[in-house]
Amino acid sequence: MMLRTLCRAGGAIVQQSQRTAPRLWVTAAQQRWASTMPMNTVILFVPQQEAWVVERMGRFHRILEPGLNFLIPVLDKIRYVQSLKEIVIDVPEQSAVSLDNVTLQIDGVLYLRILNPFKASYGVEDPEYAVTQLAQTTMRSELGKLTLDKVFRERESLNSNIVHSINQASDEWGIRCLRYEIKDIHVPPRVKESMQMQVEAERKKRATVLESEGTRESAINIAEGRKQAQILASEGEKAEQINQAFGEAQAVLAKAEAKAKSIRLLSDALSEHNGNAAASLSVAEQYVSAFSKLAKESNTILLPTNTGDISGMVTQAMTIYNSLAKATPQATAEEPEKKSEENVDQSEEQRSS
């Protein structure tokens, strides 16, 4: 009975202290914690992912673990309740000046977690407010190191730099910043218009460059095509000339061989019996053929006095042929005699020496 009375008295004192606390000095987070601050009922059940900081006679005593816990009434008091879950804080919109003196309106979202409830309770008065202010100041300082173009291109590196800077300062508070994300970046209207004009100019430049490159590639392809066509045409003309010359050479050789063969056949025929009669017949045929072509190719005609005397012409031709035939064997017979005489002279000279 006495224990119950003490518990009720302690609870009344705690409720009275909460009611009499000035609202001017209580933040939104502290109001949330005060509204959920449990009373010392001796037997307490701590939820999972929560840390209850207990003071004994105004001095830190211990941190209650999740599950069943026992406290001494009046002496022990639950001073802080810290949530160990990941906390999401909306960083208010603020103005910042970039490296190229452009004023930006930027906001973000901060994700953090309490790792040490003792430091979070006694290291800083309001952890959420402290981390939010630190995120804002760090964001302004990091934006001042970048130009406007790099702010849009390097948002990931900017977020990582802000997280690194926050963690360096929040280690003493028992808070770990997990990540920071920039939600919106608002630029002045005139700067936005100039950026749009720059983008349009860049696109026009790219289009012009691409068109010029296409024209250049087209001209190069056309020139290469003409070059290849000329090379192929010259090679074809060269092959044609080679083939034509080879054909003409073959024709000349064929004609020469045919003529040589005909001369050999003719000489064989003349050396046989009645060869002179065959030669006379051939000469008579050629004479008649030549006489029949008179006055067909030219108006000037030279005729011998004995045009109608075919037998006389054939006899004269055969006389010339016989004289040439007799002169040729004599020349061939004289050549061996000369060679024999030269050999005799050489042998005599060798004997005398």
mmCIF file of C-alpha atoms in Angstrom:
data_model
loop_
_atom_site.group_PDB
_atom_site.id
_atom_site.type_symbol
_atom_site.label_atom_id
_atom_site.label_comp_id
_atom_site.label_asym_id
_atom_site.label_seq_id
_atom_site.Cartn_x
_atom_site.Cartn_y
_atom_site.Cartn_z
ATOM 1 C CA MET A 1 0.000 0.000 0.000
ATOM 2 C CA MET A 2 2.787 2.340 0.860
ATOM 3 C CA LEU A 3 4.604 1.522 -2.433
ATOM 4 C CA ARG A 4 1.496 2.384 -4.439
ATOM 5 C CA THR A 5 1.155 5.710 -2.668
ATOM 6 C CA LEU A 6 4.757 6.601 -3.432
ATOM 7 C CA CYS A 7 4.294 5.742 -7.115
ATOM 8 C CA ARG A 8 1.213 7.937 -7.385
ATOM 9 C CA ALA A 9 3.001 10.797 -5.645
ATOM 10 C CA GLY A 10 5.956 10.516 -7.988
ATOM 11 C CA GLY A 11 3.709 10.470 -11.046
ATOM 12 C CA ALA A 12 1.837 13.540 -9.824
ATOM 13 C CA ILE A 13 5.093 15.415 -9.316
ATOM 14 C CA VAL A 14 6.272 14.538 -12.856
ATOM 15 C CA GLN A 15 2.965 15.601 -14.421
ATOM 16 C CA GLN A 16 3.001 18.847 -12.456
ATOM 17 C CA SER A 17 6.524 19.624 -13.638
ATOM 18 C CA GLN A 18 5.483 18.978 -17.251
ATOM 19 C CA ARG A 19 2.459 21.260 -16.955
ATOM 20 C CA THR A 20 4.430 24.086 -15.357
ATOM 21 C CA ALA A 21 7.242 23.978 -17.947
ATOM 22 C CA PRO A 22 7.261 27.217 -19.995
ATOM 23 C CA ARG A 23 6.113 26.643 -23.577
ATOM 24 C CA LEU A 24 8.424 29.397 -24.794
ATOM 25 C CA TRP A 25 11.551 27.302 -24.168
ATOM 26 C CA VAL A 26 10.226 23.978 -25.469
ATOM 27 C CA THR A 27 10.952 23.003 -29.106
ATOM 28 C CA ALA A 28 8.804 20.754 -31.295
ATOM 29 C CA ALA A 29 11.090 17.748 -30.710
ATOM 30 C CA GLN A 30 11.124 18.363 -26.938
ATOM 31 C CA GLN A 31 7.323 18.589 -26.894
ATOM 32 C CA ARG A 32 7.161 15.251 -28.693
ATOM 33 C CA TRP A 33 9.551 13.704 -26.198
ATOM 34 C CA ALA A 34 7.702 15.279 -23.221
ATOM 35 C CA SER A 35 4.375 13.935 -24.452
ATOM 36 C CA THR A 36 5.808 10.415 -24.687
ATOM 37 C CA MET A 37 8.002 10.610 -21.582
ATOM 38 C CA PRO A 38 7.134 7.563 -19.461
ATOM 39 C CA MET A 39 6.682 7.744 -15.723
ATOM 40 C CA ASN A 40 8.537 5.659 -13.176
ATOM 41 C CA THR A 41 6.110 2.894 -12.261
ATOM 42 C CA VAL A 42 8.829 0.635 -10.848
ATOM 43 C CA ILE A 43 8.158 -2.014 -13.509
ATOM 44 C CA LEU A 44 8.781 -0.705 -17.024
ATOM 45 C CA PHE A 45 8.723 -2.301 -20.497
ATOM 46 C CA VAL A 46 11.064 -0.577 -22.952
ATOM 47 C CA PRO A 47 10.076 -0.947 -26.649
ATOM 48 C CA GLN A 48 12.491 -2.195 -29.272
ATOM 49 C CA GLN A 49 14.744 0.412 -30.949
ATOM 50 C CA GLU A 50 14.364 2.860 -28.067
ATOM 51 C CA ALA A 51 16.827 3.919 -25.371
ATOM 52 C CA TRP A 52 15.561 5.352 -22.058
ATOM 53 C CA VAL A 53 18.124 7.414 -20.179
ATOM 54 C CA VAL A 54 17.651 7.115 -16.398
ATOM 55 C CA GLU A 55 18.948 9.579 -13.779
ATOM 56 C CA ARG A 56 19.274 8.751 -10.128
ATOM 57 C CA MET A 57 18.989 11.779 -7.872
ATOM 58 C CA GLY A 58 19.758 14.071 -10.844
ATOM 59 C CA ARG A 59 22.812 12.151 -12.025
ATOM 60 C CA PHE A 60 23.098 9.764 -14.970
ATOM 61 C CA HIS A 61 22.563 6.215 -13.778
ATOM 62 C CA ARG A 62 22.058 3.897 -16.762
ATOM 63 C CA ILE A 63 20.310 3.312 -20.090
ATOM 64 C CA LEU A 64 17.420 0.890 -20.061
ATOM 65 C CA GLU A 65 17.566 -1.892 -22.618
ATOM 66 C CA PRO A 66 14.500 -3.124 -24.540
ATOM 67 C CA GLY A 67 12.360 -5.447 -22.473
ATOM 68 C CA LEU A 68 11.614 -5.684 -18.742
ATOM 69 C CA ASN A 69 13.318 -3.191 -16.397
ATOM 70 C CA PHE A 70 12.965 -2.222 -12.699
ATOM 71 C CA LEU A 71 13.434 1.266 -11.211
ATOM 72 C CA ILE A 72 13.407 2.668 -7.723
ATOM 73 C CA PRO A 73 10.579 5.166 -7.287
ATOM 74 C CA VAL A 74 11.356 8.769 -6.399
ATOM 75 C CA LEU A 75 15.120 8.187 -6.708
ATOM 76 C CA ASP A 76 15.166 7.070 -10.369
ATOM 77 C CA LYS A 77 13.777 9.277 -13.115
ATOM 78 C CA ILE A 78 13.485 8.717 -16.882
ATOM 79 C CA ARG A 79 15.111 11.867 -18.239
ATOM 80 C CA TYR A 80 15.416 11.235 -21.995
ATOM 81 C CA VAL A 81 13.884 8.871 -24.530
ATOM 82 C CA GLN A 82 15.996 8.422 -27.648
ATOM 83 C CA SER A 83 14.817 6.620 -30.771
ATOM 84 C CA LEU A 84 17.457 4.403 -32.408
ATOM 85 C CA LYS A 85 15.621 4.257 -35.724
ATOM 86 C CA GLU A 86 16.703 6.188 -38.810
ATOM 87 C CA ILE A 87 15.367 9.728 -38.574
ATOM 88 C CA VAL A 88 14.411 11.831 -41.600
ATOM 89 C CA ILE A 89 14.730 15.603 -41.210
ATOM 90 C CA ASP A 90 13.511 18.076 -43.785
ATOM 91 C CA VAL A 91 16.121 20.834 -44.139
ATOM 92 C CA PRO A 92 14.311 24.149 -44.766
ATOM 93 C CA GLU A 93 14.953 26.134 -47.916
ATOM 94 C CA GLN A 94 17.778 28.622 -47.652
ATOM 95 C CA SER A 95 19.783 30.946 -49.872
ATOM 96 C CA ALA A 96 23.389 30.309 -50.834
ATOM 97 C CA VAL A 97 25.882 32.054 -53.107
ATOM 98 C CA SER A 98 27.901 30.001 -55.579
ATOM 99 C CA LEU A 99 31.510 30.601 -56.578
ATOM 100 C CA ASP A 100 30.421 32.699 -59.589
ATOM 101 C CA ASN A 101 28.199 34.934 -57.378
ATOM 102 C CA VAL A 102 24.828 33.409 -58.267
ATOM 103 C CA THR A 103 22.246 33.337 -55.474
ATOM 104 C CA LEU A 104 20.519 29.966 -55.164
ATOM 105 C CA GLN A 105 17.540 28.790 -53.149
ATOM 106 C CA ILE A 106 18.186 25.219 -52.086
ATOM 107 C CA ASP A 107 16.629 22.700 -49.690
ATOM 108 C CA GLY A 108 17.324 19.098 -48.817
ATOM 109 C CA VAL A 109 16.562 16.003 -46.776
ATOM 110 C CA LEU A 110 18.818 14.671 -44.029
ATOM 111 C CA TYR A 111 18.911 11.032 -42.889
ATOM 112 C CA LEU A 112 20.555 10.324 -39.527
ATOM 113 C CA ARG A 113 20.617 7.814 -36.685
ATOM 114 C CA ILE A 114 21.498 8.027 -32.985
ATOM 115 C CA LEU A 115 24.369 5.685 -32.191
ATOM 116 C CA ASN A 116 25.159 6.773 -28.623
ATOM 117 C CA PRO A 117 22.093 7.759 -26.537
ATOM 118 C CA PHE A 118 24.292 9.133 -23.738
ATOM 119 C CA LYS A 119 26.080 11.648 -26.027
ATOM 120 C CA ALA A 120 22.832 12.500 -27.791
ATOM 121 C CA SER A 121 21.213 13.314 -24.440
ATOM 122 C CA TYR A 122 24.033 15.174 -22.691
ATOM 123 C CA GLY A 123 26.263 16.288 -25.556
ATOM 124 C CA VAL A 124 23.763 18.671 -27.165
ATOM 125 C CA GLU A 125 20.509 20.249 -26.047
ATOM 126 C CA ASP A 126 18.477 19.492 -29.194
ATOM 127 C CA PRO A 127 20.135 16.957 -31.534
ATOM 128 C CA GLU A 128 17.743 17.417 -34.445
ATOM 129 C CA TYR A 129 17.937 21.185 -34.374
ATOM 130 C CA ALA A 130 21.736 21.098 -34.079
ATOM 131 C CA VAL A 131 22.135 18.717 -37.014
ATOM 132 C CA THR A 132 19.701 20.760 -39.126
ATOM 133 C CA GLN A 133 21.621 23.990 -38.506
ATOM 134 C CA LEU A 134 24.898 22.222 -39.175
ATOM 135 C CA ALA A 135 23.535 20.848 -42.462
ATOM 136 C CA GLN A 136 22.442 24.314 -43.560
ATOM 137 C CA THR A 137 25.757 25.979 -42.775
ATOM 138 C CA THR A 138 27.733 23.137 -44.345
ATOM 139 C CA MET A 139 25.581 23.284 -47.460
ATOM 140 C CA ARG A 140 26.187 27.026 -47.822
ATOM 141 C CA SER A 141 29.936 26.606 -47.405
ATOM 142 C CA GLU A 142 30.098 23.729 -49.908
ATOM 143 C CA LEU A 143 28.029 25.619 -52.478
ATOM 144 C CA GLY A 144 30.396 28.568 -52.164
ATOM 145 C CA LYS A 145 33.191 26.344 -53.489
ATOM 146 C CA LEU A 146 31.400 25.419 -56.724
ATOM 147 C CA THR A 147 30.219 27.318 -59.762
ATOM 148 C CA LEU A 148 26.624 27.161 -60.939
ATOM 149 C CA ASP A 149 27.342 24.610 -63.659
ATOM 150 C CA LYS A 150 29.198 22.312 -61.271
ATOM 151 C CA VAL A 151 26.362 22.488 -58.734
ATOM 152 C CA PHE A 152 24.069 20.764 -61.234
ATOM 153 C CA ARG A 153 26.695 18.344 -62.526
ATOM 154 C CA GLU A 154 28.254 17.344 -59.191
ATOM 155 C CA ARG A 155 25.267 16.906 -56.930
ATOM 156 C CA GLU A 156 26.450 13.490 -55.750
ATOM 157 C CA SER A 157 29.881 14.771 -54.741
ATOM 158 C CA LEU A 158 28.221 17.766 -53.084
ATOM 159 C CA ASN A 159 25.972 15.463 -51.038
ATOM 160 C CA SER A 160 28.905 13.288 -49.985
ATOM 161 C CA ASN A 161 30.931 16.348 -48.918
ATOM 162 C CA ILE A 162 28.049 17.618 -46.786
ATOM 163 C CA VAL A 163 27.655 14.204 -45.114
ATOM 164 C CA HIS A 164 31.390 14.045 -44.392
ATOM 165 C CA SER A 165 31.411 17.532 -42.848
ATOM 166 C CA ILE A 166 28.336 16.800 -40.697
ATOM 167 C CA ASN A 167 29.809 13.519 -39.396
ATOM 168 C CA GLN A 168 33.022 15.238 -38.333
ATOM 169 C CA ALA A 169 31.057 17.594 -36.059
ATOM 170 C CA SER A 170 28.291 15.219 -34.941
ATOM 171 C CA ASP A 171 30.580 12.486 -33.589
ATOM 172 C CA GLU A 172 30.603 14.302 -30.220
ATOM 173 C CA TRP A 173 26.803 14.228 -30.206
ATOM 174 C CA GLY A 174 26.503 10.485 -30.738
ATOM 175 C CA ILE A 175 24.728 11.009 -34.088
ATOM 176 C CA ARG A 176 25.683 9.488 -37.409
ATOM 177 C CA CYS A 177 24.578 11.176 -40.653
ATOM 178 C CA LEU A 178 23.797 8.449 -43.178
ATOM 179 C CA ARG A 179 23.118 10.539 -46.271
ATOM 180 C CA TYR A 180 22.017 13.939 -47.468
ATOM 181 C CA GLU A 181 19.957 14.588 -50.570
ATOM 182 C CA ILE A 182 19.318 17.914 -52.275
ATOM 183 C CA LYS A 183 15.662 18.167 -53.223
ATOM 184 C CA ASP A 184 15.307 21.354 -55.253
ATOM 185 C CA ILE A 185 17.613 24.048 -56.539
ATOM 186 C CA HIS A 186 15.938 27.317 -57.504
ATOM 187 C CA VAL A 187 17.864 29.919 -59.510
ATOM 188 C CA PRO A 188 16.832 33.533 -60.208
ATOM 189 C CA PRO A 189 14.559 34.040 -63.241
ATOM 190 C CA ARG A 190 17.138 36.020 -65.230
ATOM 191 C CA VAL A 191 19.809 33.422 -64.587
ATOM 192 C CA LYS A 192 17.351 30.728 -65.610
ATOM 193 C CA GLU A 193 16.639 32.560 -68.886
ATOM 194 C CA SER A 194 20.356 32.936 -69.577
ATOM 195 C CA MET A 195 20.843 29.226 -68.878
ATOM 196 C CA GLN A 196 18.092 28.356 -71.328
ATOM 197 C CA MET A 197 19.666 30.625 -73.947
ATOM 198 C CA GLN A 198 23.011 28.966 -73.287
ATOM 199 C CA VAL A 199 21.469 25.529 -73.708
ATOM 200 C CA GLU A 200 19.823 26.579 -76.984
ATOM 201 C CA ALA A 201 23.085 28.055 -78.240
ATOM 202 C CA GLU A 202 24.924 24.875 -77.279
ATOM 203 C CA ARG A 203 22.370 22.769 -79.127
ATOM 204 C CA LYS A 204 22.609 24.979 -82.202
ATOM 205 C CA LYS A 205 26.389 24.708 -82.022
ATOM 206 C CA ARG A 206 26.182 20.933 -81.837
ATOM 207 C CA ALA A 207 23.747 20.862 -84.750
ATOM 208 C CA THR A 208 26.047 23.086 -86.819
ATOM 209 C CA VAL A 209 29.081 20.981 -85.947
ATOM 210 C CA LEU A 210 27.251 17.780 -86.791
ATOM 211 C CA GLU A 211 26.044 19.244 -90.094
ATOM 212 C CA SER A 212 29.556 20.408 -91.008
ATOM 213 C CA GLU A 213 30.980 17.014 -90.091
ATOM 214 C CA GLY A 214 28.339 15.346 -92.224
ATOM 215 C CA THR A 215 29.187 17.632 -95.160
ATOM 216 C CA ARG A 216 32.883 16.908 -94.708
ATOM 217 C CA GLU A 217 32.311 13.166 -94.554
ATOM 218 C CA SER A 218 30.124 13.367 -97.642
ATOM 219 C CA ALA A 219 32.784 15.315 -99.575
ATOM 220 C CA ILE A 220 35.464 12.862 -98.458
ATOM 221 C CA ASN A 221 33.352 9.916 -99.541
ATOM 222 C CA ILE A 222 32.639 11.502 -102.924
ATOM 223 C CA ALA A 223 36.353 12.266 -103.445
ATOM 224 C CA GLU A 224 37.306 8.746 -102.433
ATOM 225 C CA GLY A 225 34.725 7.355 -104.822
ATOM 226 C CA ARG A 226 36.041 9.445 -107.701
ATOM 227 C CA LYS A 227 39.596 8.440 -106.859
ATOM 228 C CA GLN A 228 38.718 4.771 -106.807
ATOM 229 C CA ALA A 229 36.765 5.155 -110.059
ATOM 230 C CA GLN A 230 39.735 6.818 -111.785
ATOM 231 C CA ILE A 231 42.121 4.155 -110.484
ATOM 232 C CA LEU A 232 39.860 1.377 -111.663
ATOM 233 C CA ALA A 233 39.369 3.088 -115.042
ATOM 234 C CA SER A 234 43.141 3.528 -115.518
ATOM 235 C CA GLU A 235 43.736 -0.083 -114.520
ATOM 236 C CA GLY A 236 41.063 -1.193 -116.969
ATOM 237 C CA GLU A 237 42.572 0.925 -119.732
ATOM 238 C CA LYS A 238 46.023 -0.451 -118.906
ATOM 239 C CA ALA A 239 44.752 -4.013 -119.036
ATOM 240 C CA GLU A 240 42.967 -3.270 -122.297
ATOM 241 C CA GLN A 241 46.145 -1.850 -123.878
ATOM 242 C CA ILE A 242 48.177 -4.803 -122.618
ATOM 243 C CA ASN A 243 45.672 -7.246 -124.022
ATOM 244 C CA GLN A 244 45.507 -5.355 -127.315
ATOM 245 C CA ALA A 245 49.315 -5.256 -127.651
ATOM 246 C CA PHE A 246 49.528 -8.922 -126.744
ATOM 247 C CA GLY A 247 46.877 -9.693 -129.364
ATOM 248 C CA GLU A 248 48.694 -7.660 -132.019
ATOM 249 C CA ALA A 249 51.998 -9.381 -131.143
ATOM 250 C CA GLN A 250 50.337 -12.766 -131.384
ATOM 251 C CA ALA A 251 48.816 -11.770 -134.720
ATOM 252 C CA VAL A 252 52.203 -10.622 -136.036
ATOM 253 C CA LEU A 253 53.807 -13.857 -134.871
ATOM 254 C CA ALA A 254 50.999 -15.890 -136.412
ATOM 255 C CA LYS A 255 51.373 -14.013 -139.718
ATOM 256 C CA ALA A 256 55.145 -14.434 -139.665
ATOM 257 C CA GLU A 257 54.863 -18.128 -138.919
ATOM 258 C CA ALA A 258 52.253 -18.556 -141.642
ATOM 259 C CA LYS A 259 54.418 -16.665 -144.132
ATOM 260 C CA ALA A 260 57.511 -18.678 -143.171
ATOM 261 C CA LYS A 261 55.533 -21.878 -143.535
ATOM 262 C CA SER A 262 54.219 -20.779 -146.903
ATOM 263 C CA ILE A 263 57.765 -19.883 -148.036
ATOM 264 C CA ARG A 264 59.031 -23.315 -146.951
ATOM 265 C CA LEU A 265 56.172 -25.029 -148.744
ATOM 266 C CA LEU A 266 56.825 -22.928 -151.848
ATOM 267 C CA SER A 267 60.543 -23.704 -151.802
ATOM 268 C CA ASP A 268 59.788 -27.408 -151.412
ATOM 269 C CA ALA A 269 57.350 -27.245 -154.297
ATOM 270 C CA LEU A 270 59.845 -25.436 -156.539
ATOM 271 C CA SER A 271 62.544 -27.977 -155.816
ATOM 272 C CA GLU A 272 60.347 -30.816 -157.003
ATOM 273 C CA HIS A 273 59.747 -31.975 -160.591
ATOM 274 C CA ASN A 274 57.909 -29.455 -162.771
ATOM 275 C CA GLY A 275 58.509 -26.741 -160.167
ATOM 276 C CA ASN A 276 59.257 -24.160 -162.857
ATOM 277 C CA ALA A 277 55.896 -24.831 -164.492
ATOM 278 C CA ALA A 278 54.150 -24.290 -161.144
ATOM 279 C CA ALA A 279 56.086 -21.071 -160.592
ATOM 280 C CA SER A 280 55.136 -19.891 -164.121
ATOM 281 C CA LEU A 281 51.493 -20.634 -163.332
ATOM 282 C CA SER A 282 51.654 -18.696 -160.081
ATOM 283 C CA VAL A 283 53.304 -15.689 -161.757
ATOM 284 C CA ALA A 284 50.685 -15.717 -164.524
ATOM 285 C CA GLU A 285 47.854 -15.779 -161.963
ATOM 286 C CA GLN A 286 49.334 -12.860 -160.013
ATOM 287 C CA TYR A 287 49.784 -10.896 -163.234
ATOM 288 C CA VAL A 288 46.207 -11.412 -164.262
ATOM 289 C CA SER A 289 44.988 -10.504 -160.764
ATOM 290 C CA ALA A 290 47.073 -7.314 -160.696
ATOM 291 C CA PHE A 291 45.917 -6.373 -164.208
ATOM 292 C CA SER A 292 42.278 -6.780 -163.177
ATOM 293 C CA LYS A 293 42.715 -4.224 -160.310
ATOM 294 C CA LEU A 294 43.929 -1.439 -162.577
ATOM 295 C CA ALA A 295 41.979 1.810 -162.380
ATOM 296 C CA LYS A 296 40.032 0.735 -159.263
ATOM 297 C CA GLU A 297 42.019 2.509 -156.552
ATOM 298 C CA SER A 298 43.565 5.432 -158.511
ATOM 299 C CA ASN A 299 42.992 7.440 -161.683
ATOM 300 C CA THR A 300 46.657 7.259 -162.709
ATOM 301 C CA ILE A 301 47.580 4.110 -164.658
ATOM 302 C CA LEU A 302 50.999 3.079 -165.940
ATOM 303 C CA LEU A 303 50.828 0.325 -168.548
ATOM 304 C CA PRO A 304 53.737 -1.517 -170.183
ATOM 305 C CA THR A 305 54.076 -1.582 -173.979
ATOM 306 C CA ASN A 306 53.386 -5.306 -174.231
ATOM 307 C CA THR A 307 50.292 -5.418 -171.999
ATOM 308 C CA GLY A 308 48.623 -8.195 -173.966
ATOM 309 C CA ASP A 309 51.744 -10.389 -174.115
ATOM 310 C CA ILE A 310 51.164 -12.464 -171.009
ATOM 311 C CA SER A 311 53.529 -15.219 -172.099
ATOM 312 C CA GLY A 312 56.335 -12.715 -172.578
ATOM 313 C CA MET A 313 55.777 -11.257 -169.079
ATOM 314 C CA VAL A 314 55.756 -14.727 -167.490
ATOM 315 C CA THR A 315 58.902 -15.700 -169.463
ATOM 316 C CA GLN A 316 60.668 -12.549 -168.272
ATOM 317 C CA ALA A 317 59.673 -13.233 -164.615
ATOM 318 C CA MET A 318 60.862 -16.805 -164.838
ATOM 319 C CA THR A 319 64.166 -15.691 -166.366
ATOM 320 C CA ILE A 320 64.739 -13.371 -163.331
ATOM 321 C CA TYR A 321 63.811 -16.200 -160.961
ATOM 322 C CA ASN A 322 66.195 -18.663 -162.674
ATOM 323 C CA SER A 323 69.060 -16.175 -162.553
ATOM 324 C CA LEU A 324 68.503 -15.586 -158.822
ATOM 325 C CA ALA A 325 68.236 -19.313 -158.185
ATOM 326 C CA LYS A 326 71.579 -19.946 -159.959
ATOM 327 C CA ALA A 327 73.309 -17.083 -158.097
ATOM 328 C CA THR A 328 72.284 -18.375 -154.682
ATOM 329 C CA PRO A 329 73.931 -21.846 -154.940
ATOM 330 C CA GLN A 330 77.136 -20.303 -156.248
ATOM 331 C CA ALA A 331 77.252 -17.934 -153.254
ATOM 332 C CA THR A 332 76.664 -20.791 -150.878
ATOM 333 C CA ALA A 333 79.381 -22.858 -152.596
ATOM 334 C CA GLU A 334 81.939 -20.011 -152.467
ATOM 335 C CA GLU A 335 81.506 -19.570 -148.705
ATOM 336 C CA PRO A 336 82.862 -23.075 -147.811
ATOM 337 C CA GLU A 337 85.782 -22.540 -150.218
ATOM 338 C CA LYS A 338 86.678 -19.279 -148.491
ATOM 339 C CA LYS A 339 86.469 -20.928 -145.100
ATOM 340 C CA SER A 340 88.729 -23.808 -146.254
ATOM 341 C CA GLU A 341 91.281 -21.348 -147.637
ATOM 342 C CA GLU A 342 91.290 -19.424 -144.354
ATOM 343 C CA ASN A 343 91.833 -22.642 -142.424
ATOM 344 C CA VAL A 344 94.763 -23.575 -144.676
ATOM 345 C CA ASP A 345 96.363 -20.164 -144.202
ATOM 346 C CA GLN A 346 96.033 -20.433 -140.442
ATOM 347 C CA SER A 347 97.630 -23.898 -140.385
ATOM 348 C CA GLU A 348 100.596 -22.684 -142.473
ATOM 349 C CA GLU A 349 101.141 -19.731 -140.163
ATOM 350 C CA GLN A 350 101.185 -22.067 -137.157
ATOM 351 C CA ARG A 351 103.777 -24.361 -138.844
ATOM 352 C CA SER A 352 106.079 -21.478 -139.770
ATOM 353 C CA SER A 353 105.946 -20.180 -136.221
#
